[in-house]
PDB file of C-alpha atoms in Angstrom:
ATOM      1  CA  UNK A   8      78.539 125.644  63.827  1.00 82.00           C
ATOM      2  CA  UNK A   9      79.974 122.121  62.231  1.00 94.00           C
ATOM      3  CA  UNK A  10      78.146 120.661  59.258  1.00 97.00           C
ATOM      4  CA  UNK A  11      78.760 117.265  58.345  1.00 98.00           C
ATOM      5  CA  UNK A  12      77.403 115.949  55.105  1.00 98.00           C
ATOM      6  CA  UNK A  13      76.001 112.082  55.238  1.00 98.00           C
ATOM      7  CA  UNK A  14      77.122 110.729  51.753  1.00 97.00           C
ATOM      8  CA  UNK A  15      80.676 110.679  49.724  1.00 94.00           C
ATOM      9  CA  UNK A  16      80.169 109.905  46.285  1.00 92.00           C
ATOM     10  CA  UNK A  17      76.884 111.082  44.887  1.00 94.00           C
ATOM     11  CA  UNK A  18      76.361 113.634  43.006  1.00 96.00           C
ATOM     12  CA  UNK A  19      74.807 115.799  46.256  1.00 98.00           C
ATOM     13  CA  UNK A  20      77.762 115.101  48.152  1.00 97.00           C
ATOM     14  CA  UNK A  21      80.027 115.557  45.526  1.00 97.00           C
ATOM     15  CA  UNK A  22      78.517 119.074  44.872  1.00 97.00           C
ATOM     16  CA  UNK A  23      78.269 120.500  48.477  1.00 98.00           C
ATOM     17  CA  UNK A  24      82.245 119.723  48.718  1.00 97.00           C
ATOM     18  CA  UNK A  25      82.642 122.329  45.311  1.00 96.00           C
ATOM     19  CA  UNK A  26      80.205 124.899  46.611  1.00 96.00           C
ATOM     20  CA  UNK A  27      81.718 124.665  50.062  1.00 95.00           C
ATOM     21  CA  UNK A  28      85.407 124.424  48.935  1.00 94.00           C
ATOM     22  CA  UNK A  29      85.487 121.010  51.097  1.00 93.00           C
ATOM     23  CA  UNK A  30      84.545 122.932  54.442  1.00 95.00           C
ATOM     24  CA  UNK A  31      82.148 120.314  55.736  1.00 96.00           C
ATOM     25  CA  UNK A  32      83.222 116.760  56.216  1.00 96.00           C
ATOM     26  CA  UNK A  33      81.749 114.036  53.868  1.00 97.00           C
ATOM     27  CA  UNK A  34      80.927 110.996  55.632  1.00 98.00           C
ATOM     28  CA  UNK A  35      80.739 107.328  53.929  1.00 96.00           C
ATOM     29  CA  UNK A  36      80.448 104.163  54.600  1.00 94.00           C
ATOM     30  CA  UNK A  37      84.020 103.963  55.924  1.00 94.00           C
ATOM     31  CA  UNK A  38      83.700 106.732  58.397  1.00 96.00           C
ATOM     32  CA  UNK A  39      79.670 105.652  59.625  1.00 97.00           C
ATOM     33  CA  UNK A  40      77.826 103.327  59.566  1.00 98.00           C
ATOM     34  CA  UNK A  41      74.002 105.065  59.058  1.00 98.00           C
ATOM     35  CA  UNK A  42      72.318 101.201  59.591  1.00 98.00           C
ATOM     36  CA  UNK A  43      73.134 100.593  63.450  1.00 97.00           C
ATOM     37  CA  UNK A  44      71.797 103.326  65.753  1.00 97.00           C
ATOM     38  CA  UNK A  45      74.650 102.980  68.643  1.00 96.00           C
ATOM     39  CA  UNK A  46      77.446 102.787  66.518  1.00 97.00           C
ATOM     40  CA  UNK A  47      76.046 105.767  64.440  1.00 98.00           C
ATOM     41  CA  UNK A  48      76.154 107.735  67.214  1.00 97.00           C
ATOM     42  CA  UNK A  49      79.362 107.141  68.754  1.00 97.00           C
ATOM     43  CA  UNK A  50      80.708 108.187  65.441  1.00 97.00           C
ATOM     44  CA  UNK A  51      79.080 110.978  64.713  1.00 98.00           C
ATOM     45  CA  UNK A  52      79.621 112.237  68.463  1.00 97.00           C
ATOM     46  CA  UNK A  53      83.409 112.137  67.842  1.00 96.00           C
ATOM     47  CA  UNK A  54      83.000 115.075  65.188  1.00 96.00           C
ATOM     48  CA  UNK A  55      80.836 116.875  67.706  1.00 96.00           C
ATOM     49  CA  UNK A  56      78.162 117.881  64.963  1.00 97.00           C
ATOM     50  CA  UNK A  57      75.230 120.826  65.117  1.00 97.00           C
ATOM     51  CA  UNK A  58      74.133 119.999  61.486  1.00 98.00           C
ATOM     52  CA  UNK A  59      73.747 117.278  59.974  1.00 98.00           C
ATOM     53  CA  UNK A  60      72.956 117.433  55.743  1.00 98.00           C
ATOM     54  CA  UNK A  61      71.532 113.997  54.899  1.00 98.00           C
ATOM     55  CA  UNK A  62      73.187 113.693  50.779  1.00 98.00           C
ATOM     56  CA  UNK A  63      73.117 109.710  50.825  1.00 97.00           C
ATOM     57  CA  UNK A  64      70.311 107.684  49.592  1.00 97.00           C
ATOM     58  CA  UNK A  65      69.669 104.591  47.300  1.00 97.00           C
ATOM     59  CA  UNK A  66      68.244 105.924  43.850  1.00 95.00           C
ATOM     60  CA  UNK A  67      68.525 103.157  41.874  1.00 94.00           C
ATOM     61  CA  UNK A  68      64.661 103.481  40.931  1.00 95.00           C
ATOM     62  CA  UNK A  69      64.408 100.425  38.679  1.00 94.00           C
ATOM     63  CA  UNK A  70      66.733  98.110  40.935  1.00 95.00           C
ATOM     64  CA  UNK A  71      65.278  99.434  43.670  1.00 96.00           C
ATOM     65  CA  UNK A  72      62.076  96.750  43.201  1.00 95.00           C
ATOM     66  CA  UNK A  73      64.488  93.907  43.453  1.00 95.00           C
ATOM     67  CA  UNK A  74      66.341  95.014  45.875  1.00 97.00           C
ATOM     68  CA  UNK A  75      63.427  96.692  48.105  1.00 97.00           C
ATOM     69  CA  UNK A  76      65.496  96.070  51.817  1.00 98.00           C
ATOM     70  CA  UNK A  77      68.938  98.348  50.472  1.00 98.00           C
ATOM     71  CA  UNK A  78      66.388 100.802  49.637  1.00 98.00           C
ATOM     72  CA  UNK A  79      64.456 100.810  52.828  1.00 98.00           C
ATOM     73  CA  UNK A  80      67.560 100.706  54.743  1.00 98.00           C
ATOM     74  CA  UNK A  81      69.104 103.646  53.240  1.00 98.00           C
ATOM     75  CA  UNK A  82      66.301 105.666  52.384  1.00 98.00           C
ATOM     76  CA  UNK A  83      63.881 105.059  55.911  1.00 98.00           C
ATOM     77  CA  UNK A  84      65.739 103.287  58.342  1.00 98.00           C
ATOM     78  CA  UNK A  85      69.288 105.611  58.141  1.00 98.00           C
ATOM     79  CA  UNK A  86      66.968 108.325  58.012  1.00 98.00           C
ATOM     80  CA  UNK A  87      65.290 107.180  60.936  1.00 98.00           C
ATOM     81  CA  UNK A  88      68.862 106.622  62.962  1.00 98.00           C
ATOM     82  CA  UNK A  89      69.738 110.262  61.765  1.00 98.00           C
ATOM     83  CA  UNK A  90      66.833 111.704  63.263  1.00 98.00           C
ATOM     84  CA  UNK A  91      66.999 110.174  66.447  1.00 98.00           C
ATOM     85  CA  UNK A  92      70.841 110.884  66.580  1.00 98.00           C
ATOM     86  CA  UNK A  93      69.806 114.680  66.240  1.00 98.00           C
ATOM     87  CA  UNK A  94      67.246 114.496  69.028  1.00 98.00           C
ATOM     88  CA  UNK A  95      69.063 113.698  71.522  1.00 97.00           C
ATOM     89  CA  UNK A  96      72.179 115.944  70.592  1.00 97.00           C
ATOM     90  CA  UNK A  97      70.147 118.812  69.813  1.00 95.00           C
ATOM     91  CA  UNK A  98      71.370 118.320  66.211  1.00 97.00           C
ATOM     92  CA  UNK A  99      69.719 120.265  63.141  1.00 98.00           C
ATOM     93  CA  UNK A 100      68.764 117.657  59.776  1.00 98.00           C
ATOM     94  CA  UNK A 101      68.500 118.928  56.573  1.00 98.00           C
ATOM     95  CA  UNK A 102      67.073 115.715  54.188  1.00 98.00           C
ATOM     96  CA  UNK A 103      66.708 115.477  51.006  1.00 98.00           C
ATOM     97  CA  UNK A 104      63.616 113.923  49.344  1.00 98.00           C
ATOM     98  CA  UNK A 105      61.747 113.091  46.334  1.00 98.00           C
ATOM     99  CA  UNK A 106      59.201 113.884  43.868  1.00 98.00           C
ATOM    100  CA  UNK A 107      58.439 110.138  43.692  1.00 97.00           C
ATOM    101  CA  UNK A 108      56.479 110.382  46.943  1.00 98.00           C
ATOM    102  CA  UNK A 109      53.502 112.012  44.843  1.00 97.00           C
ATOM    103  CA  UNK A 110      51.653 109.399  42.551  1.00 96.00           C
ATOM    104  CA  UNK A 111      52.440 112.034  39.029  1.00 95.00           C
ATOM    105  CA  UNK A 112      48.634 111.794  38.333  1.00 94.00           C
ATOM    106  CA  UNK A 113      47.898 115.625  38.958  1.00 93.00           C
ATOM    107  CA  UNK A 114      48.405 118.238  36.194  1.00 90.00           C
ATOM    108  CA  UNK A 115      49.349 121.262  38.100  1.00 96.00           C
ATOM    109  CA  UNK A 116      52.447 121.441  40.686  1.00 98.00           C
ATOM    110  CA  UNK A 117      52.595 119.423  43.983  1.00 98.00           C
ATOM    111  CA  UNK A 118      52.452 121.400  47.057  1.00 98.00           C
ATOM    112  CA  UNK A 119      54.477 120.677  49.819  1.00 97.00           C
ATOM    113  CA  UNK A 120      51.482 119.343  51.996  1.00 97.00           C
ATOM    114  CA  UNK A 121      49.945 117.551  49.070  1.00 97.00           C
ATOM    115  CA  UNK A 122      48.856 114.262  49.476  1.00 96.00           C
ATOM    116  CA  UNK A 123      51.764 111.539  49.753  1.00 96.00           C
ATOM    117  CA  UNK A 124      51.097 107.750  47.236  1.00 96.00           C
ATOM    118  CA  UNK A 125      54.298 106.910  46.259  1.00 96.00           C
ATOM    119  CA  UNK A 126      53.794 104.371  43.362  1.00 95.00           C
ATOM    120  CA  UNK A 127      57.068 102.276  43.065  1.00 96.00           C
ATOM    121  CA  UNK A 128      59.373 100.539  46.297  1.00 97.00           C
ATOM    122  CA  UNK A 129      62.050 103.716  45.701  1.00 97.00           C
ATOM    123  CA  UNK A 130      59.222 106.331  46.439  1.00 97.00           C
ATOM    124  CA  UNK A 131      58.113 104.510  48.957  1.00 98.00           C
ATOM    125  CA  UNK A 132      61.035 103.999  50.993  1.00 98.00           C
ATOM    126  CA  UNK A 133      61.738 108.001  50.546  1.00 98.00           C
ATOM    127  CA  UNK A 134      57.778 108.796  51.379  1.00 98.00           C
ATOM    128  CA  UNK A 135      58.656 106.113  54.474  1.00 98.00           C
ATOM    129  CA  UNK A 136      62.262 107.999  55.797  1.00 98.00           C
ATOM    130  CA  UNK A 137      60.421 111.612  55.541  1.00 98.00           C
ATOM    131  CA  UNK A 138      57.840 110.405  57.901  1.00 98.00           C
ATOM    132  CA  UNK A 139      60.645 108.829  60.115  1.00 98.00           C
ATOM    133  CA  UNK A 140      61.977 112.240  60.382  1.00 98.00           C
ATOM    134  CA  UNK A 141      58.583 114.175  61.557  1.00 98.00           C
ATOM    135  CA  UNK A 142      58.097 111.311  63.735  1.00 98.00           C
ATOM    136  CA  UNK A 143      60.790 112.195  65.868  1.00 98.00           C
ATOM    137  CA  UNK A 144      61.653 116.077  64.770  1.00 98.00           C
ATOM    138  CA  UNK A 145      58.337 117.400  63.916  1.00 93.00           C
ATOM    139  CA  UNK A 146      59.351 120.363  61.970  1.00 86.00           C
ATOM    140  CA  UNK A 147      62.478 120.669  63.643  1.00 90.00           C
ATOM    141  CA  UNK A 148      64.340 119.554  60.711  1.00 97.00           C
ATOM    142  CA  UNK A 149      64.409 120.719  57.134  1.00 98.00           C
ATOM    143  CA  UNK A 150      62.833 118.319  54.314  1.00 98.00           C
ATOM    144  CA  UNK A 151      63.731 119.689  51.023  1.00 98.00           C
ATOM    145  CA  UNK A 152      62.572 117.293  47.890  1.00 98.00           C
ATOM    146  CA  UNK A 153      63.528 117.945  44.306  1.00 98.00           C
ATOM    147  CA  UNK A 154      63.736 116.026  41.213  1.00 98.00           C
ATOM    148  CA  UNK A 155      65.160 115.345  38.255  1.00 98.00           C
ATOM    149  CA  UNK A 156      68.928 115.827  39.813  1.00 98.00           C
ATOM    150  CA  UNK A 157      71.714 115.757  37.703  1.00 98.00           C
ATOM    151  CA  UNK A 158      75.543 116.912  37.478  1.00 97.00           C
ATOM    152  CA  UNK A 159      79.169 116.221  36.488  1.00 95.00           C
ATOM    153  CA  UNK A 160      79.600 113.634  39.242  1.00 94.00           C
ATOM    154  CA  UNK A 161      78.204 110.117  38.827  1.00 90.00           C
ATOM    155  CA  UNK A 162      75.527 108.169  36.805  1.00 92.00           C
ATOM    156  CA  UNK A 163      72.513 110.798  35.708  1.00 96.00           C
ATOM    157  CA  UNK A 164      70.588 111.784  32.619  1.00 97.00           C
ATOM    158  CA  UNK A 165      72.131 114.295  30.758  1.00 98.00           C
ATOM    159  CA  UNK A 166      75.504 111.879  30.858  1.00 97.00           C
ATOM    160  CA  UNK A 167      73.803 108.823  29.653  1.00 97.00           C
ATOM    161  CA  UNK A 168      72.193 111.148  26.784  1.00 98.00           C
ATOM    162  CA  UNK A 169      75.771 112.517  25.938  1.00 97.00           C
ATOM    163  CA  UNK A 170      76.938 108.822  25.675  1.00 96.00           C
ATOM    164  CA  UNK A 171      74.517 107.794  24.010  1.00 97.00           C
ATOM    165  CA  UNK A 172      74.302 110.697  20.941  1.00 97.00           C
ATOM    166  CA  UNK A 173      78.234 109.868  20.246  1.00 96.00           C
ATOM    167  CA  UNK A 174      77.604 106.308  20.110  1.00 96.00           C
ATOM    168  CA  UNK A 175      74.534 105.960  17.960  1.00 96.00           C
ATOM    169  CA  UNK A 176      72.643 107.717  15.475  1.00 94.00           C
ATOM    170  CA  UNK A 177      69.232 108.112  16.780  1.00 97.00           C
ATOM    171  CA  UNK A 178      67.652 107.632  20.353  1.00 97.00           C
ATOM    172  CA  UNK A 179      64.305 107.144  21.490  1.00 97.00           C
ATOM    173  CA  UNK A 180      62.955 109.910  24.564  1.00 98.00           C
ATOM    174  CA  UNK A 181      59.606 109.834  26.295  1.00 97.00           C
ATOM    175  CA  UNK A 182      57.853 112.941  25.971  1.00 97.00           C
ATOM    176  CA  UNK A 183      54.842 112.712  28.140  1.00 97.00           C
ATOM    177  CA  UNK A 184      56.596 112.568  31.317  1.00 97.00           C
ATOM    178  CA  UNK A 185      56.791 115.984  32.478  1.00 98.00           C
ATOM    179  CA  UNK A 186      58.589 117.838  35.422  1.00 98.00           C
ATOM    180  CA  UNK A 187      61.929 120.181  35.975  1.00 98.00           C
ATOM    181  CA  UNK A 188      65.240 119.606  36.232  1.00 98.00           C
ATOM    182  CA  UNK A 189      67.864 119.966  38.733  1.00 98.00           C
ATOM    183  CA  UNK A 190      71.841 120.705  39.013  1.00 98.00           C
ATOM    184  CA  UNK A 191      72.812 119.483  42.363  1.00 98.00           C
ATOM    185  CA  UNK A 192      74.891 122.533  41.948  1.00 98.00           C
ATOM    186  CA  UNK A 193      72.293 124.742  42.867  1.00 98.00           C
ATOM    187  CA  UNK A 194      70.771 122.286  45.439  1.00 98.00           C
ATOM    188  CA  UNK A 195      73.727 121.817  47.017  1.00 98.00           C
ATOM    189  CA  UNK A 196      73.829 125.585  47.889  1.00 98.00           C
ATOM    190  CA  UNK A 197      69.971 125.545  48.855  1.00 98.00           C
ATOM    191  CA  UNK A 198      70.910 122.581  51.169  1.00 98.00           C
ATOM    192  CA  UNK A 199      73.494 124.734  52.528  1.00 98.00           C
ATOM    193  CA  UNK A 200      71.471 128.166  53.157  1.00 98.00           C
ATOM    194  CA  UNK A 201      68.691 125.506  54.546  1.00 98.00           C
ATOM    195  CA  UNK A 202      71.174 124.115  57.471  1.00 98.00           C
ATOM    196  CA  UNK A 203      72.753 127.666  58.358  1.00 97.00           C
ATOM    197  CA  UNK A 204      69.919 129.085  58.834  1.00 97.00           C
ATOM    198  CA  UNK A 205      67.962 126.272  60.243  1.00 97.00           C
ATOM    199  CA  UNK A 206      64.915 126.474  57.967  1.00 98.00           C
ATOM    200  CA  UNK A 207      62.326 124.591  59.388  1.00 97.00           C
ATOM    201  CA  UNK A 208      59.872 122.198  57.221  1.00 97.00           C
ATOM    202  CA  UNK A 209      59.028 120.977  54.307  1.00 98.00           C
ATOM    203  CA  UNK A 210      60.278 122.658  50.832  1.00 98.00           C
ATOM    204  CA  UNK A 211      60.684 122.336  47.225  1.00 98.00           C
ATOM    205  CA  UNK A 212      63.700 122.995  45.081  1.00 98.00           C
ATOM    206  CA  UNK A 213      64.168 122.521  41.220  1.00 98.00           C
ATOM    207  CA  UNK A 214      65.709 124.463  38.486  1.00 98.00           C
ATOM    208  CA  UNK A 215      62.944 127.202  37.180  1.00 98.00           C
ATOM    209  CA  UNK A 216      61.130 125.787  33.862  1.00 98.00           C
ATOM    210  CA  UNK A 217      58.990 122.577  32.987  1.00 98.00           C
ATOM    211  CA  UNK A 218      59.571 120.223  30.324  1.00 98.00           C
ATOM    212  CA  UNK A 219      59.601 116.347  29.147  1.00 98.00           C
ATOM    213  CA  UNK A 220      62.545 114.126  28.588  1.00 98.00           C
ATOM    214  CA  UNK A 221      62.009 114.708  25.063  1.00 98.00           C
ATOM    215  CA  UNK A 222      62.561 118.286  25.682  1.00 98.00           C
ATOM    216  CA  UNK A 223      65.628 117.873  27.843  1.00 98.00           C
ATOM    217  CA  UNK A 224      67.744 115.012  25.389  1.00 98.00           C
ATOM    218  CA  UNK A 225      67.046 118.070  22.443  1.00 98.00           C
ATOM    219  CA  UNK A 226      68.632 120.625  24.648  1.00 98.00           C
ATOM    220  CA  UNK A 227      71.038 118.176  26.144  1.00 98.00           C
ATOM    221  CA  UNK A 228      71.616 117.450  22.236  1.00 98.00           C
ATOM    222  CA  UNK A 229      72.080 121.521  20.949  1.00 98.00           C
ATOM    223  CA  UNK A 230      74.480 122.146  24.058  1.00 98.00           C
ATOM    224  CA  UNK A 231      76.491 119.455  23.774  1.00 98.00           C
ATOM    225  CA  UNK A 232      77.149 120.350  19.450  1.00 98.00           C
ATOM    226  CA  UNK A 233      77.556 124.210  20.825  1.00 97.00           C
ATOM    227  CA  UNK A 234      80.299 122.988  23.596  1.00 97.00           C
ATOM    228  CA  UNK A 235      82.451 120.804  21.597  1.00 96.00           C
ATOM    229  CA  UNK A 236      80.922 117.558  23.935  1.00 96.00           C
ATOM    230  CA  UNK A 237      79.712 116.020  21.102  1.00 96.00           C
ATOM    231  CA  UNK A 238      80.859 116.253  16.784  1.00 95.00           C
ATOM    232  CA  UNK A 239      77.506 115.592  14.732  1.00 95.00           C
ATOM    233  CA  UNK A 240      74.045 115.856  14.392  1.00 95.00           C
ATOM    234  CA  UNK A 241      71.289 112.783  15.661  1.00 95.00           C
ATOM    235  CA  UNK A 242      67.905 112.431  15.370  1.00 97.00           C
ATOM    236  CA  UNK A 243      66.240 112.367  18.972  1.00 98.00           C
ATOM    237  CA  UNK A 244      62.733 110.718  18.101  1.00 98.00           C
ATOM    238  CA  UNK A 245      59.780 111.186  21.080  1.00 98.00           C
ATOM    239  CA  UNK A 246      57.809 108.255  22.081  1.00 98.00           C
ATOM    240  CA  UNK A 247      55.145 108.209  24.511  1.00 97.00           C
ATOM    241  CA  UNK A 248      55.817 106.088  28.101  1.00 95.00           C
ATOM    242  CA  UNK A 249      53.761 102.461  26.933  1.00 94.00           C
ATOM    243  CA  UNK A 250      56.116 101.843  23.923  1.00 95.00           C
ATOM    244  CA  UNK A 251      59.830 102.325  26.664  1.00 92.00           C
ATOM    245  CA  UNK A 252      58.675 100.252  29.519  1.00 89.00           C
ATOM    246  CA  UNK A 253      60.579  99.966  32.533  1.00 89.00           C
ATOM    247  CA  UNK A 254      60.350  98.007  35.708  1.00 89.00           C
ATOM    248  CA  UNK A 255      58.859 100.956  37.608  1.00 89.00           C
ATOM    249  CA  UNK A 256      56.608 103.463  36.525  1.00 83.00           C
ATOM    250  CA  UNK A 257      57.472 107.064  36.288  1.00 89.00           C
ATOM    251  CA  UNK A 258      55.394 109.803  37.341  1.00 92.00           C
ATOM    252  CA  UNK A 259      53.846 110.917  34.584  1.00 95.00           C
ATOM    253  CA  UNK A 260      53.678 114.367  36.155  1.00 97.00           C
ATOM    254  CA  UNK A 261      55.964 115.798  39.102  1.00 95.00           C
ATOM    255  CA  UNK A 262      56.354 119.369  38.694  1.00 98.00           C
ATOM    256  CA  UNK A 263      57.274 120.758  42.311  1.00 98.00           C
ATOM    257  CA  UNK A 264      55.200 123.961  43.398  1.00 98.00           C
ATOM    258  CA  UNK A 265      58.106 125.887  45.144  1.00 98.00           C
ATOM    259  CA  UNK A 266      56.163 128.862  46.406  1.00 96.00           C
ATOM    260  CA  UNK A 267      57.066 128.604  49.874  1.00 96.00           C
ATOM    261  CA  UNK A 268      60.723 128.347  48.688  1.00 97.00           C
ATOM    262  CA  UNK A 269      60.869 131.580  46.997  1.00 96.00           C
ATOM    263  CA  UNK A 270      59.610 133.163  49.991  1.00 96.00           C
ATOM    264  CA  UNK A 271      61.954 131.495  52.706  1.00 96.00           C
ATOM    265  CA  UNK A 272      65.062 131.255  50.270  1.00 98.00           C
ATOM    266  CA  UNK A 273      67.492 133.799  48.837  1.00 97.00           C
ATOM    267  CA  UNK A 274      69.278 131.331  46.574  1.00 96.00           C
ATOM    268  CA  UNK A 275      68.065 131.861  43.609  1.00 94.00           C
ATOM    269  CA  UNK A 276      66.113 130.132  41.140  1.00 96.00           C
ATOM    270  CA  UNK A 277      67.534 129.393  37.939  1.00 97.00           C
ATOM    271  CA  UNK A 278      65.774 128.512  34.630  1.00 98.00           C
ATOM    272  CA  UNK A 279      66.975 124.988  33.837  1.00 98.00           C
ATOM    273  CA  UNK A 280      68.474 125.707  30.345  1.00 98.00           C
ATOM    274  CA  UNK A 281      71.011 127.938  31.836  1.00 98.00           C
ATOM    275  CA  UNK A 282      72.029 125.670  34.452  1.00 98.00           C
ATOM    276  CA  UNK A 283      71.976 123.092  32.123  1.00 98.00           C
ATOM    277  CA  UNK A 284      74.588 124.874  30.207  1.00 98.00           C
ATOM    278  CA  UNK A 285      76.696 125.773  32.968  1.00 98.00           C
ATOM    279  CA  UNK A 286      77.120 122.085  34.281  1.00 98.00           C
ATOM    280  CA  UNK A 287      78.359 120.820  30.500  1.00 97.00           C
ATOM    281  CA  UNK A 288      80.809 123.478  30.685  1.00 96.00           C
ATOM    282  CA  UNK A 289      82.136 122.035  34.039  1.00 94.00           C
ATOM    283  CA  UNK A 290      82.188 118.544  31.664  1.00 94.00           C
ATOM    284  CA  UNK A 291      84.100 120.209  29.144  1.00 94.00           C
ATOM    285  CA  UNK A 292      86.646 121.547  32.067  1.00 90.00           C
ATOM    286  CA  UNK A 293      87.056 118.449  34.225  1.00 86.00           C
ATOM    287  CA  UNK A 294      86.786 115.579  31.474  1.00 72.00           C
ATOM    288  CA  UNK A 295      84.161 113.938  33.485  1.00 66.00           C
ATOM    289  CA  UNK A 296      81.665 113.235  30.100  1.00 60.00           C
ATOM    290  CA  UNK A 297      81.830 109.258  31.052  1.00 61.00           C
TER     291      UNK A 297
END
């Protein structure tokens, strides 16, 4: 069985080389290229592949409006040369999605077949690659979507908190935005069990818990005083979604329903505060709080 992971530098990627111990290849833009079908394939041949883990993808939500074709092409049309790459090499796809696909107006947790309306240009181009991928795999293929995603590696939430509480003496955090976190950590390993065992579908995977923003920057906050990541107190002040606007809206509500996880999966499930916790004390190890 050879894995190869599509993606180098995200925080995915970055991940499934530490829980792996760098057994599976990561493939970037200097070793593919995931926008031209034939040359994709020639490429990818050379490794001789069974699995393919699909870790790239353009998540620049806000710049993601202005720059709507490096978001299709990464997010639908690489996912679309993936998928047609593994049907004719009988090659397995494991893909990782979004919770922007769902429109965040429910108030209980999105099922897997719940109904897809993607409200900003980066949900839709992730809503657009997943339905590349059943075009041509059906359910031969593993979709897993999460949210929230965070880690050591790379640009994410819990860093830009940490950066901002040593630089300034209160912050402003939404707290009617509401869904559950996720160390790629763990996702990375759930990505992994999905592939060897060739789980086929769609599936949810976040860290156990629900909370807001709000919620998180506090926690974010008391770890980071417990763990030596940050030397004094700050106010954290909530503010509801109107008064921090942003090019493109959030989901106001994206809680994943991962019932059909826990019943396929034996990773387990971990409540987001201790994984939380775990992940700063990789910062505090590796230096990486910038």
């Amino acid at each position: 069985m050879t894995i190869l992971v599509i993606g180098k530098t995200g925080q995915l990627a970055n991940e499934l080389s530490t829980v792996s111990a760098n057994k599976y290849p990561l493939l970037g833009a200097k070793e593919i290229n995931v926008f031209n079908e034939d040359e994709l394939s020639q490429q990818l041949l050379s490794y001789s592949p069974s699995i393919l883990i699909n870790a790239a993808a353009y998540t620049a939500v806000d710049k993601a409006e202005s720059e709507s074709d490096k978001a299709y092409a990464l997010n639908a049309d690489a996912v679309k040369n993936l998928s047609t790459f593994c049907k004719s090499n009988d090659c397995f796809l494991v893909h990782v999605s979004t919770d922007y696909v769902f429109d965040g107006s429910s108030g209980m947790p999105y099922p897997t077949d719940a109904e897809i309306a993607p409200q900003s240009i980066y949900g839709n181009s992730k809503a657009k690659g997943e339905q590349f991928l059943r075009d041509i795999l059906g359910e031969n293929a593993t979709i897993i979507r999460t949210s929230w995603v965070y880690s050591e590696y790379g640009n994410n939430f819990v860093k830009t908190m940490l950066k901002l509480m040593r630089e300034r003496s209160s912050i402003k955090v939404v707290d009617d935005q509401i869904g559950s976190p996720t160390w790629a950590r763990g996702l990375a390993k759930a990505c992994i069990e999905a592939a060897t065992h060739q789980y086929r579908g769609t599936f949810h995977w976040t860290d156990e818990g629900v909370l807001s923003w709000y919620d998180f920057a506090v926690a974010i906050h008391q770890l980071g005083l417990e763990k030596g990541l940050l030397n004094r107190q700050m106010e954290i002040i909530p503010i509801p979604s109107r008064d921090y606007p942003v090019p493109t809206p959030r989901p106001h509500y994206s809680v994943l329903d991962k019932t059909e996880t826990r019943s396929r999966f034996s990773t387990p499930m971990t409540h987001w505060y201790t994984q939380l916790s775990k992940m700063m004390d990789d910062l505090v190890r590796s230096d990486r709080t910038e």
